[in-house]
PDB file of C-alpha atoms in Angstrom:
ATOM      1  CA  MET A  20       0.000   0.000   0.000  1.00  0.00           C
ATOM      2  CA  ALA A  21       1.621   3.310  -1.103  1.00  0.00           C
ATOM      3  CA  SER A  22       2.232   5.652   1.831  1.00  0.00           C
ATOM      4  CA  LYS A  23       0.100   8.815   1.978  1.00  0.00           C
ATOM      5  CA  LYS A  24       1.643  11.573  -0.196  1.00  0.00           C
ATOM      6  CA  ASP A  25       3.335  14.270   1.926  1.00  0.00           C
ATOM      7  CA  PRO A  26       1.473  17.540   1.202  1.00  0.00           C
ATOM      8  CA  ARG A  27       4.459  19.671   2.131  1.00  0.00           C
ATOM      9  CA  THR A  28       6.828  21.328  -0.323  1.00  0.00           C
ATOM     10  CA  PRO A  29      10.381  19.922  -0.704  1.00  0.00           C
ATOM     11  CA  ALA A  30      11.672  23.012   1.151  1.00  0.00           C
ATOM     12  CA  GLN A  31       9.257  22.439   4.061  1.00  0.00           C
ATOM     13  CA  ILE A  32      10.262  18.750   4.239  1.00  0.00           C
ATOM     14  CA  LYS A  33      13.962  19.663   4.205  1.00  0.00           C
ATOM     15  CA  LEU A  34      13.425  22.235   6.982  1.00  0.00           C
ATOM     16  CA  ALA A  35      11.468  19.734   9.101  1.00  0.00           C
ATOM     17  CA  LYS A  36      14.242  17.140   8.712  1.00  0.00           C
ATOM     18  CA  GLN A  37      16.967  19.643   9.628  1.00  0.00           C
ATOM     19  CA  LEU A  38      14.956  20.826  12.614  1.00  0.00           C
ATOM     20  CA  GLY A  39      14.225  17.263  13.723  1.00  0.00           C
ATOM     21  CA  ALA A  40      17.896  16.331  13.548  1.00  0.00           C
ATOM     22  CA  ALA A  41      18.893  19.440  15.528  1.00  0.00           C
ATOM     23  CA  ILE A  42      16.279  18.629  18.195  1.00  0.00           C
ATOM     24  CA  ALA A  43      17.532  15.032  18.400  1.00  0.00           C
ATOM     25  CA  GLU A  44      21.096  16.281  18.801  1.00  0.00           C
ATOM     26  CA  ALA A  45      20.107  18.711  21.577  1.00  0.00           C
ATOM     27  CA  ARG A  46      18.094  15.965  23.278  1.00  0.00           C
ATOM     28  CA  LYS A  47      21.079  13.571  23.274  1.00  0.00           C
ATOM     29  CA  LYS A  48      23.335  16.366  24.562  1.00  0.00           C
ATOM     30  CA  ALA A  49      20.831  16.811  27.409  1.00  0.00           C
ATOM     31  CA  GLY A  50      21.002  13.058  28.048  1.00  0.00           C
ATOM     32  CA  LEU A  51      17.274  12.482  27.536  1.00  0.00           C
ATOM     33  CA  SER A  52      15.494   9.678  25.711  1.00  0.00           C
ATOM     34  CA  GLN A  53      12.690  10.498  23.255  1.00  0.00           C
ATOM     35  CA  ASP A  54      10.241   9.111  25.797  1.00  0.00           C
ATOM     36  CA  GLU A  55      11.534  11.351  28.572  1.00  0.00           C
ATOM     37  CA  LEU A  56      11.475  14.452  26.372  1.00  0.00           C
ATOM     38  CA  ALA A  57       7.976  13.655  25.106  1.00  0.00           C
ATOM     39  CA  TYR A  58       6.765  13.126  28.677  1.00  0.00           C
ATOM     40  CA  ARG A  59       8.282  16.426  29.877  1.00  0.00           C
ATOM     41  CA  CYS A  60       6.656  18.292  27.008  1.00  0.00           C
ATOM     42  CA  GLY A  61       3.306  16.570  27.441  1.00  0.00           C
ATOM     43  CA  LEU A  62       3.612  15.241  23.900  1.00  0.00           C
ATOM     44  CA  HIS A  63       2.971  11.719  22.669  1.00  0.00           C
ATOM     45  CA  ARG A  64       6.045   9.512  22.403  1.00  0.00           C
ATOM     46  CA  ALA A  65       5.373   8.593  18.765  1.00  0.00           C
ATOM     47  CA  TYR A  66       4.810  12.250  17.889  1.00  0.00           C
ATOM     48  CA  MET A  67       8.256  13.127  19.224  1.00  0.00           C
ATOM     49  CA  GLY A  68       9.774  10.393  17.069  1.00  0.00           C
ATOM     50  CA  PHE A  69       8.011  11.733  13.982  1.00  0.00           C
ATOM     51  CA  VAL A  70       9.195  15.266  14.792  1.00  0.00           C
ATOM     52  CA  GLU A  71      12.818  14.127  15.020  1.00  0.00           C
ATOM     53  CA  GLN A  72      12.420  12.276  11.699  1.00  0.00           C
ATOM     54  CA  GLY A  73      11.088  15.447  10.096  1.00  0.00           C
ATOM     55  CA  ARG A  74       7.722  13.884   9.338  1.00  0.00           C
ATOM     56  CA  TYR A  75       5.811  16.721  11.032  1.00  0.00           C
ATOM     57  CA  SER A  76       6.191  20.478  10.591  1.00  0.00           C
ATOM     58  CA  ILE A  77       6.003  21.706  14.173  1.00  0.00           C
ATOM     59  CA  THR A  78       4.730  25.054  15.383  1.00  0.00           C
ATOM     60  CA  VAL A  79       7.039  27.691  16.813  1.00  0.00           C
ATOM     61  CA  ALA A  80       5.213  27.097  20.132  1.00  0.00           C
ATOM     62  CA  THR A  81       6.190  23.405  20.116  1.00  0.00           C
ATOM     63  CA  LEU A  82       9.789  24.315  19.233  1.00  0.00           C
ATOM     64  CA  VAL A  83       9.884  26.769  22.151  1.00  0.00           C
ATOM     65  CA  GLN A  84       8.393  24.150  24.488  1.00  0.00           C
ATOM     66  CA  VAL A  85      10.825  21.403  23.430  1.00  0.00           C
ATOM     67  CA  CYS A  86      13.802  23.750  23.681  1.00  0.00           C
ATOM     68  CA  SER A  87      12.790  24.845  27.200  1.00  0.00           C
ATOM     69  CA  GLU A  88      13.058  21.198  28.299  1.00  0.00           C
ATOM     70  CA  LEU A  89      16.434  20.862  26.584  1.00  0.00           C
ATOM     71  CA  ASP A  90      17.930  24.092  27.909  1.00  0.00           C
ATOM     72  CA  ALA A  91      18.451  25.130  24.293  1.00  0.00           C
ATOM     73  CA  LYS A  92      17.429  28.375  22.583  1.00  0.00           C
ATOM     74  CA  PRO A  93      15.038  28.127  19.610  1.00  0.00           C
ATOM     75  CA  SER A  94      16.862  31.019  17.903  1.00  0.00           C
ATOM     76  CA  GLU A  95      20.180  29.169  18.231  1.00  0.00           C
ATOM     77  CA  ILE A  96      18.717  25.958  16.846  1.00  0.00           C
ATOM     78  CA  LEU A  97      17.271  27.851  13.861  1.00  0.00           C
ATOM     79  CA  ASP A  98      20.551  29.709  13.353  1.00  0.00           C
ATOM     80  CA  GLU A  99      22.396  26.351  13.450  1.00  0.00           C
ATOM     81  CA  ILE A 100      20.301  25.066  10.541  1.00  0.00           C
ATOM     82  CA  GLY A 101      20.755  28.240   8.537  1.00  0.00           C
ATOM     83  CA  HIS A 102      17.626  30.180   9.411  1.00  0.00           C
TER      84      HIS A 102
ATOM     85  CA  MET B  18     -22.594  34.686  20.951  1.00  0.00           C
ATOM     86  CA  ALA B  19     -19.482  33.880  23.051  1.00  0.00           C
ATOM     87  CA  SER B  20     -16.373  33.536  20.919  1.00  0.00           C
ATOM     88  CA  LYS B  21     -14.855  30.049  20.621  1.00  0.00           C
ATOM     89  CA  LYS B  22     -12.546  29.332  23.584  1.00  0.00           C
ATOM     90  CA  ASP B  23      -8.868  29.484  22.555  1.00  0.00           C
ATOM     91  CA  PRO B  24      -7.432  25.980  23.190  1.00  0.00           C
ATOM     92  CA  ARG B  25      -3.901  27.296  23.577  1.00  0.00           C
ATOM     93  CA  THR B  26      -2.121  27.824  26.896  1.00  0.00           C
ATOM     94  CA  PRO B  27      -1.530  31.425  28.099  1.00  0.00           C
ATOM     95  CA  ALA B  28       2.185  30.972  27.271  1.00  0.00           C
ATOM     96  CA  GLN B  29       1.369  29.851  23.695  1.00  0.00           C
ATOM     97  CA  ILE B  30      -0.996  32.808  23.236  1.00  0.00           C
ATOM     98  CA  LYS B  31       1.638  35.241  24.565  1.00  0.00           C
ATOM     99  CA  LEU B  32       4.261  33.759  22.203  1.00  0.00           C
ATOM    100  CA  ALA B  33       1.895  34.003  19.213  1.00  0.00           C
ATOM    101  CA  LYS B  34       1.139  37.650  20.005  1.00  0.00           C
ATOM    102  CA  GLN B  35       4.828  38.528  20.403  1.00  0.00           C
ATOM    103  CA  LEU B  36       5.662  36.711  17.173  1.00  0.00           C
ATOM    104  CA  GLY B  37       2.771  38.375  15.325  1.00  0.00           C
ATOM    105  CA  ALA B  38       3.871  41.828  16.472  1.00  0.00           C
ATOM    106  CA  ALA B  39       7.486  41.135  15.430  1.00  0.00           C
ATOM    107  CA  ILE B  40       6.310  39.946  11.983  1.00  0.00           C
ATOM    108  CA  ALA B  41       4.141  43.066  11.598  1.00  0.00           C
ATOM    109  CA  GLU B  42       7.112  45.265  12.515  1.00  0.00           C
ATOM    110  CA  ALA B  43       9.396  43.502  10.017  1.00  0.00           C
ATOM    111  CA  ARG B  44       6.682  43.762   7.352  1.00  0.00           C
ATOM    112  CA  LYS B  45       6.310  47.533   7.878  1.00  0.00           C
ATOM    113  CA  LYS B  46      10.109  47.930   7.818  1.00  0.00           C
ATOM    114  CA  ALA B  47      10.058  46.132   4.465  1.00  0.00           C
ATOM    115  CA  GLY B  48       7.344  48.547   3.305  1.00  0.00           C
ATOM    116  CA  LEU B  49       4.801  45.818   2.531  1.00  0.00           C
ATOM    117  CA  SER B  50       1.084  45.725   3.235  1.00  0.00           C
ATOM    118  CA  GLN B  51      -0.471  42.620   4.807  1.00  0.00           C
ATOM    119  CA  ASP B  52      -2.066  41.869   1.443  1.00  0.00           C
ATOM    120  CA  GLU B  53       1.256  42.052  -0.391  1.00  0.00           C
ATOM    121  CA  LEU B  54       3.023  39.858   2.164  1.00  0.00           C
ATOM    122  CA  ALA B  55       0.170  37.310   2.139  1.00  0.00           C
ATOM    123  CA  TYR B  56       0.236  37.235  -1.681  1.00  0.00           C
ATOM    124  CA  ARG B  57       4.020  36.722  -1.803  1.00  0.00           C
ATOM    125  CA  CYS B  58       3.783  33.874   0.706  1.00  0.00           C
ATOM    126  CA  GLY B  59       0.812  32.277  -1.029  1.00  0.00           C
ATOM    127  CA  LEU B  60      -1.184  32.711   2.174  1.00  0.00           C
ATOM    128  CA  HIS B  61      -4.712  34.050   2.560  1.00  0.00           C
ATOM    129  CA  ARG B  62      -4.951  37.740   3.382  1.00  0.00           C
ATOM    130  CA  ALA B  63      -7.166  37.139   6.442  1.00  0.00           C
ATOM    131  CA  TYR B  64      -4.802  34.437   7.704  1.00  0.00           C
ATOM    132  CA  MET B  65      -1.911  36.897   7.649  1.00  0.00           C
ATOM    133  CA  GLY B  66      -3.971  39.334   9.697  1.00  0.00           C
ATOM    134  CA  PHE B  67      -4.776  36.650  12.258  1.00  0.00           C
ATOM    135  CA  VAL B  68      -1.085  35.684  12.433  1.00  0.00           C
ATOM    136  CA  GLU B  69      -0.058  39.286  13.163  1.00  0.00           C
ATOM    137  CA  GLN B  70      -2.762  39.495  15.862  1.00  0.00           C
ATOM    138  CA  GLY B  71      -1.420  36.327  17.467  1.00  0.00           C
ATOM    139  CA  ARG B  72      -4.632  34.424  16.883  1.00  0.00           C
ATOM    140  CA  TYR B  73      -2.828  31.532  15.170  1.00  0.00           C
ATOM    141  CA  SER B  74       0.241  29.575  16.301  1.00  0.00           C
ATOM    142  CA  ILE B  75       2.222  29.302  13.101  1.00  0.00           C
ATOM    143  CA  THR B  76       4.615  26.544  12.111  1.00  0.00           C
ATOM    144  CA  VAL B  77       8.358  27.095  11.909  1.00  0.00           C
ATOM    145  CA  ALA B  78       7.956  26.516   8.142  1.00  0.00           C
ATOM    146  CA  THR B  79       5.505  29.437   7.857  1.00  0.00           C
ATOM    147  CA  LEU B  80       7.820  31.638   9.936  1.00  0.00           C
ATOM    148  CA  VAL B  81      10.728  30.762   7.622  1.00  0.00           C
ATOM    149  CA  GLN B  82       8.586  31.467   4.547  1.00  0.00           C
ATOM    150  CA  VAL B  83       7.314  34.834   5.843  1.00  0.00           C
ATOM    151  CA  CYS B  84      10.810  35.884   6.916  1.00  0.00           C
ATOM    152  CA  SER B  85      12.244  35.004   3.496  1.00  0.00           C
ATOM    153  CA  GLU B  86       9.818  37.521   1.936  1.00  0.00           C
ATOM    154  CA  LEU B  87      10.762  40.142   4.530  1.00  0.00           C
ATOM    155  CA  ASP B  88      14.527  39.675   4.278  1.00  0.00           C
ATOM    156  CA  ALA B  89      14.508  38.907   8.008  1.00  0.00           C
ATOM    157  CA  LYS B  90      16.044  35.934   9.834  1.00  0.00           C
ATOM    158  CA  PRO B  91      13.692  33.683  11.821  1.00  0.00           C
ATOM    159  CA  SER B  92      16.408  33.188  14.453  1.00  0.00           C
ATOM    160  CA  GLU B  93      16.758  36.963  14.880  1.00  0.00           C
ATOM    161  CA  ILE B  94      12.999  37.438  15.193  1.00  0.00           C
ATOM    162  CA  LEU B  95      12.855  34.690  17.849  1.00  0.00           C
ATOM    163  CA  ASP B  96      15.869  36.157  19.636  1.00  0.00           C
ATOM    164  CA  GLU B  97      14.169  39.591  19.565  1.00  0.00           C
ATOM    165  CA  ILE B  98      11.159  38.195  21.447  1.00  0.00           C
ATOM    166  CA  GLY B  99      13.337  36.385  23.984  1.00  0.00           C
ATOM    167  CA  HIS B 100      13.515  32.912  22.515  1.00  0.00           C
TER     168      HIS B 100
END
């Protein structure tokens, strides 16, 4: 069964993947598992996995929330990935 | 008729309002109307107004897209509003 077509543009998919990878890196630096980070943010465990894989385009609010649990700055994460 | 209750947390609403105000400021600095910015981003005119009022929590992808039309950096806008 073909997977559902991703409605996002190539640029949006690339951004989501870069952002997901940067979040995963910050999470590992903070020594947290995906489960722990998801729990702290009140987000579903599977959702956090999809975010790190770039399969979801998160809101700025979710980025701010995740970063607050990782002691990282959203502006620094965006700067790191060229935005 | 009571307006629909906003499902977002006070912190998410505050962030959306700060972000909306910063986008409006950058738009005015770039000398664009809301209509022009919405058109360039391929977004609906009313949606852009709601974003600037903080009534929507936008995705990082939308922030990146809007900033690219305003020659502004998403990381700088987030840094400006304390994130």
